[in-house]
Short mmCIF file of C-alpha atoms in Angstrom, two decimals:
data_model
loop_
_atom_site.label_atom_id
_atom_site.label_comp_id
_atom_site.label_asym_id
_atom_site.label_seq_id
_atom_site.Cartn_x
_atom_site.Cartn_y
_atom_site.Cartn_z
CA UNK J 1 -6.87 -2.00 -28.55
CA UNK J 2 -7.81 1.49 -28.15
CA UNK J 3 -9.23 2.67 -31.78
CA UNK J 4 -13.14 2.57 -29.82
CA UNK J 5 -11.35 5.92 -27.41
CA UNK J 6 -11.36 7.67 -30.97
CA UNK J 7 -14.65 8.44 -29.78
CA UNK J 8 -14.84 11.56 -27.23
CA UNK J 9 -18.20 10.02 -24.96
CA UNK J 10 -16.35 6.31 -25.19
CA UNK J 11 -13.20 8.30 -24.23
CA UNK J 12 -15.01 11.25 -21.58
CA UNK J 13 -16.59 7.68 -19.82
CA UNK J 14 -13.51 5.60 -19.30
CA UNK J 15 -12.24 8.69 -18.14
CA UNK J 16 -14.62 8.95 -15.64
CA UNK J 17 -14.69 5.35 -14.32
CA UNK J 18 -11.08 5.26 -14.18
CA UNK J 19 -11.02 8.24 -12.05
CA UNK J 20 -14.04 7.89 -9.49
CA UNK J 21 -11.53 6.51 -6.57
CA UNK J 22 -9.14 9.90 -6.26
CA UNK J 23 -12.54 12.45 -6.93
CA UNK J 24 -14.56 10.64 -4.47
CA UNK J 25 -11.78 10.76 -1.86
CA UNK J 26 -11.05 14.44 -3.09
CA UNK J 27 -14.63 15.09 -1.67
CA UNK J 28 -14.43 13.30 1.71
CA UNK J 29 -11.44 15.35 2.13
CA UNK J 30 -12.91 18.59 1.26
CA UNK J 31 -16.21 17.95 4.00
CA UNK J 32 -13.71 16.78 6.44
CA UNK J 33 -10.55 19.31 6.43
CA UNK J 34 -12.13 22.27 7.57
CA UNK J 35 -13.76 20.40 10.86
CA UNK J 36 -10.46 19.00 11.41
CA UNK J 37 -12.08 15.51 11.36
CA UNK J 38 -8.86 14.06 9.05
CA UNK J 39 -8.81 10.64 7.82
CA UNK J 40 -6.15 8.53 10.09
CA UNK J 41 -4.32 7.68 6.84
CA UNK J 42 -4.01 11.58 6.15
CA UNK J 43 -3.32 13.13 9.40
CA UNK J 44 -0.08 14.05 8.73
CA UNK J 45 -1.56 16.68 5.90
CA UNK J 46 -3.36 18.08 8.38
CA UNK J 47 0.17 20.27 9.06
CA UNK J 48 -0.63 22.08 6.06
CA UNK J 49 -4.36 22.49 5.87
CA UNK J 50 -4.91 25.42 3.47
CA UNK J 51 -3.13 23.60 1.09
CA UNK J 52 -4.55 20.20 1.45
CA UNK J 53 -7.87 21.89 1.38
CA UNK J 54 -7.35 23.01 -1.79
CA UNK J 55 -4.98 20.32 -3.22
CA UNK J 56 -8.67 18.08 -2.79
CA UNK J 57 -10.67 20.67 -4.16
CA UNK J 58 -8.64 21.35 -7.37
CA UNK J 59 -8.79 17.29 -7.65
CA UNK J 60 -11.99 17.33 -7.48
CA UNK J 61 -13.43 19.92 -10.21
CA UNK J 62 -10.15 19.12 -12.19
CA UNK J 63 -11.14 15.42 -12.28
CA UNK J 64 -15.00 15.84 -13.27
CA UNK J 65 -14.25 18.93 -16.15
CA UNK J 66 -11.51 16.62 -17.33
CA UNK J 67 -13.75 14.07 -18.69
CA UNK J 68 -16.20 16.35 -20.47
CA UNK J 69 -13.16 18.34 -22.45
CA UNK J 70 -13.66 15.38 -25.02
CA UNK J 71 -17.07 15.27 -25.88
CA UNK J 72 -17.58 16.85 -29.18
CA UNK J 73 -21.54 17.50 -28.12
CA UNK J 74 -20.01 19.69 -25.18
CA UNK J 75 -17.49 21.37 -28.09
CA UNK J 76 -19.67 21.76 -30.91
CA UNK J 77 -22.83 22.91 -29.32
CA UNK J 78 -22.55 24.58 -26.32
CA UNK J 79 -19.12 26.74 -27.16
CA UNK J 80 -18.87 28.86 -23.83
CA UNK J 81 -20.00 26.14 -21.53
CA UNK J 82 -16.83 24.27 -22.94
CA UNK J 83 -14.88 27.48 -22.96
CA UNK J 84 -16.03 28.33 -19.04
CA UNK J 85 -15.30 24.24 -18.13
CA UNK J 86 -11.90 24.33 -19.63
CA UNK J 87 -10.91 27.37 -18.35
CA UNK J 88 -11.96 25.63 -14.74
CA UNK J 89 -9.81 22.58 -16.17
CA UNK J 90 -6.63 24.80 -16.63
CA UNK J 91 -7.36 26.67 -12.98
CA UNK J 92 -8.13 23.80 -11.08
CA UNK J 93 -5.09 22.00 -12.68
CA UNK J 94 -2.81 24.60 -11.82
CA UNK J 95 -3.73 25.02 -8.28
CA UNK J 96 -3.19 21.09 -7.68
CA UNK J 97 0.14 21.20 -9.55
CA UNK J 98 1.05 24.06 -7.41
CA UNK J 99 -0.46 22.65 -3.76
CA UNK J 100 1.06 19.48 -4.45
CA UNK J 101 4.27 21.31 -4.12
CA UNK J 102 3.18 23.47 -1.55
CA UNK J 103 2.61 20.27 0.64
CA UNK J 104 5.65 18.58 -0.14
CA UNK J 105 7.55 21.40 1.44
CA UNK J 106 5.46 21.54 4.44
CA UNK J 107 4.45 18.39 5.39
CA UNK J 108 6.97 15.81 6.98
CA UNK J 109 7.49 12.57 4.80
CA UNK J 110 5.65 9.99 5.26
CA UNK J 111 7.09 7.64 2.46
CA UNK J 112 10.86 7.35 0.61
CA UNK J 113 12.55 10.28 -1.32
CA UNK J 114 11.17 7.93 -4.24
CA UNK J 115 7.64 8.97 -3.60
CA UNK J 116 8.61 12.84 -2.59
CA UNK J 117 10.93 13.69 -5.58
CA UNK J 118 7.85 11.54 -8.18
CA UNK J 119 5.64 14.22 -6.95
CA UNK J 120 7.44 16.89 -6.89
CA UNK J 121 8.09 15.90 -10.96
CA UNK J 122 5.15 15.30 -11.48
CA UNK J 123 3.34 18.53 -9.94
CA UNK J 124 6.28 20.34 -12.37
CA UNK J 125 4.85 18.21 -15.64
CA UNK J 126 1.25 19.00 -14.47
CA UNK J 127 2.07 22.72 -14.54
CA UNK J 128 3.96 21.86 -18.29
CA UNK J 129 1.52 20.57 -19.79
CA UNK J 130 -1.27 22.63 -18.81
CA UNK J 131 0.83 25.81 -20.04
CA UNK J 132 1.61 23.69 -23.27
CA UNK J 133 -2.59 23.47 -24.05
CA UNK J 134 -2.84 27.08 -23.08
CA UNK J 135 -0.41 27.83 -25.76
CA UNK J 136 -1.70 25.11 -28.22
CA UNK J 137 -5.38 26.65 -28.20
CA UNK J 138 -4.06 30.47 -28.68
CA UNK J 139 -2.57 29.16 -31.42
CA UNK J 140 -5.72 27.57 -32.94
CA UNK J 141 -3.43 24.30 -32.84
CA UNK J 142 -6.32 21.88 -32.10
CA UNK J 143 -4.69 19.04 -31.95
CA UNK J 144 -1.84 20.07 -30.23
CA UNK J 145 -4.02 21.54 -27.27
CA UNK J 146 -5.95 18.13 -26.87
CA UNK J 147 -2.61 16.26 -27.21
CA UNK J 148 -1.41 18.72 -24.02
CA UNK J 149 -5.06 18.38 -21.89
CA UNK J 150 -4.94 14.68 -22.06
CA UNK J 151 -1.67 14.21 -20.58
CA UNK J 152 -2.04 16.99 -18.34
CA UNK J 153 -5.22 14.89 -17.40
CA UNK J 154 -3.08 11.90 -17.21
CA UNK J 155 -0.83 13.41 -14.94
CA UNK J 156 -2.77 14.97 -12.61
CA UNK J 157 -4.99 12.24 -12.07
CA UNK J 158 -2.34 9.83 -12.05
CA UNK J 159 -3.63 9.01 -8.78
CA UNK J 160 -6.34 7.07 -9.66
CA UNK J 161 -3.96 4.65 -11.47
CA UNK J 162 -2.61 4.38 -7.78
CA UNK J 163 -5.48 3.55 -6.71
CA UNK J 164 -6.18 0.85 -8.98
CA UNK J 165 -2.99 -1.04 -8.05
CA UNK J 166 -3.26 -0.32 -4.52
CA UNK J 167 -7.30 -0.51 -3.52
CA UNK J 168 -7.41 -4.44 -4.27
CA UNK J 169 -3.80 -4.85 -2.04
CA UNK J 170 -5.49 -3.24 0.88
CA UNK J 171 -8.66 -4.95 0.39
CA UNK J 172 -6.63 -8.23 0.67
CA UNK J 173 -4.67 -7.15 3.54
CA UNK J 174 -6.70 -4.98 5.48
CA UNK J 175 -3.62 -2.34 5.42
CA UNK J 176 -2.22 -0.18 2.64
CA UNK J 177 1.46 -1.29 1.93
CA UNK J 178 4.52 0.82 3.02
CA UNK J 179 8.43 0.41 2.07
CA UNK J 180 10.32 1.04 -0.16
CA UNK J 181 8.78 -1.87 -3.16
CA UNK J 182 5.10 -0.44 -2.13
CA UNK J 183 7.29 2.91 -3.18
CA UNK J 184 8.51 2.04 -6.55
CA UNK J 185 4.97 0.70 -7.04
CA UNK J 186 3.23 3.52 -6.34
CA UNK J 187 5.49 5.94 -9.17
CA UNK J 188 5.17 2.78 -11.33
CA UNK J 189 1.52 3.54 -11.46
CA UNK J 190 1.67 7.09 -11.91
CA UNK J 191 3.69 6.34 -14.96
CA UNK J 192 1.39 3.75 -15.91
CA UNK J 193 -1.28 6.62 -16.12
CA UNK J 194 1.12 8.98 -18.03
CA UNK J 195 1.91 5.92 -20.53
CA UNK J 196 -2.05 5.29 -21.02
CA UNK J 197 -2.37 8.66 -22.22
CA UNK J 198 0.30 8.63 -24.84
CA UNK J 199 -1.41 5.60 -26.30
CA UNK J 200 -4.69 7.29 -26.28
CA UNK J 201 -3.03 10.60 -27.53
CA UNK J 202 -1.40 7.64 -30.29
CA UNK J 203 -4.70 6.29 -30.98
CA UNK J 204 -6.46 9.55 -31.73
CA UNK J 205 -4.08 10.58 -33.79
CA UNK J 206 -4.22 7.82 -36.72
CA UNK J 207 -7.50 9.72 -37.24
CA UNK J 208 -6.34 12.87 -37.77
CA UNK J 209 -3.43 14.63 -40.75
CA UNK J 210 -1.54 16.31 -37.95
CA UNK J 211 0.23 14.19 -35.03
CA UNK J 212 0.37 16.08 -31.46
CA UNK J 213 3.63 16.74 -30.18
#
């Protein structure tokens, strides 16, 4: 059940937790790009390092402003600091959705079309929904705009659902998997992420008169 998420901190802290994998990768990533010390299992981005650089960077601050869009303490109290974090929510978001293209047209593939045409969707429904919140909030459409940042969240840390599946398999193993099942496992959990937000979006919305769309 997901009626305790009602709750923004309850909500903001899963958030969090759920998410810690991608962001603390996102910051190994951004210490070691610009020495050229890459991670074996990410040399290949290293073809495209302005963009990597700041496909991990956007993770990052898009992953820990994310969380704190949905505490109503943050909201209620301290307007502008919520204004000036969403605002790096929106900026951040946009620059992964865009890099995440950006390196799918430079960098050599190192998994099935499967994997390359997932991202390239979902880096297109990143970019979506975060111009669907923009458009929600001018219009004073609350609901609407939180509807829009959680599954723009959802999406663009989609990642972290990934690495839920796939951290115990290579703890097991001792090697992440490859081919063309480890494929349609990895989107599988991307849409398990996008799926997870609909029911939160779902459960939020019993609460309220107006249902997002």
């Amino acid at each position: 059940m997901l009626h305790h998420l009602r709750r923004p901190l309850p909500l903001a802290l899963t958030l969090a937790f759920l998410t810690a994998i991608p962001i603390l990768t996102g910051l190994i990533d951004v210490l070691l790009i610009p020495s050229g010390a890459y991670p074996p299992e990410s040399a290949h981005l290293g073809a495209a390092p302005v963009s990597w650089f700041a496909h991990a960077l956007a993770g990052v601050v898009f992953g820990l402003t994310g969380p704190v869009q949905f505490v109503r303490a943050v909201r209620n109290r301290f307007g502008l600091l919520h204004r000036v974090l969403g605002l790096a929510f929106v900026l951040s978001g946009a620059v992964l959705g865009l890099s995440a293209l950006s390196l799918l047209a430079q960098v050599t593939p190192q998994r099935t079309a499967v994997v390359d045409v997932a991202r390239g969707l979902f880096g297109l429904a990143l970019l979506f929904a975060l111009t669907k919140a923009m458009v929600a909030i001018r219009s004073r459409e609350i609901l609407r705009h939180r509807a829009w940042v959680i599954r723009a969240y959802a999406v663009g840390m989609g990642l972290a659902a990934v690495s839920l599946v796939f951290f115990p398999i290579f703890l097991v193993t001792g090697r992440a998997p490859t081919g063309l099942a480890s494929d349609v496992l990895f989107v599988a959990s991307w849409l398990l992420s996008i799926a997870i937000g609909e029911l939160v979006i779902r459960s939020l919305s019993r609460s309220s008169p107006q249902v997002p769309a």
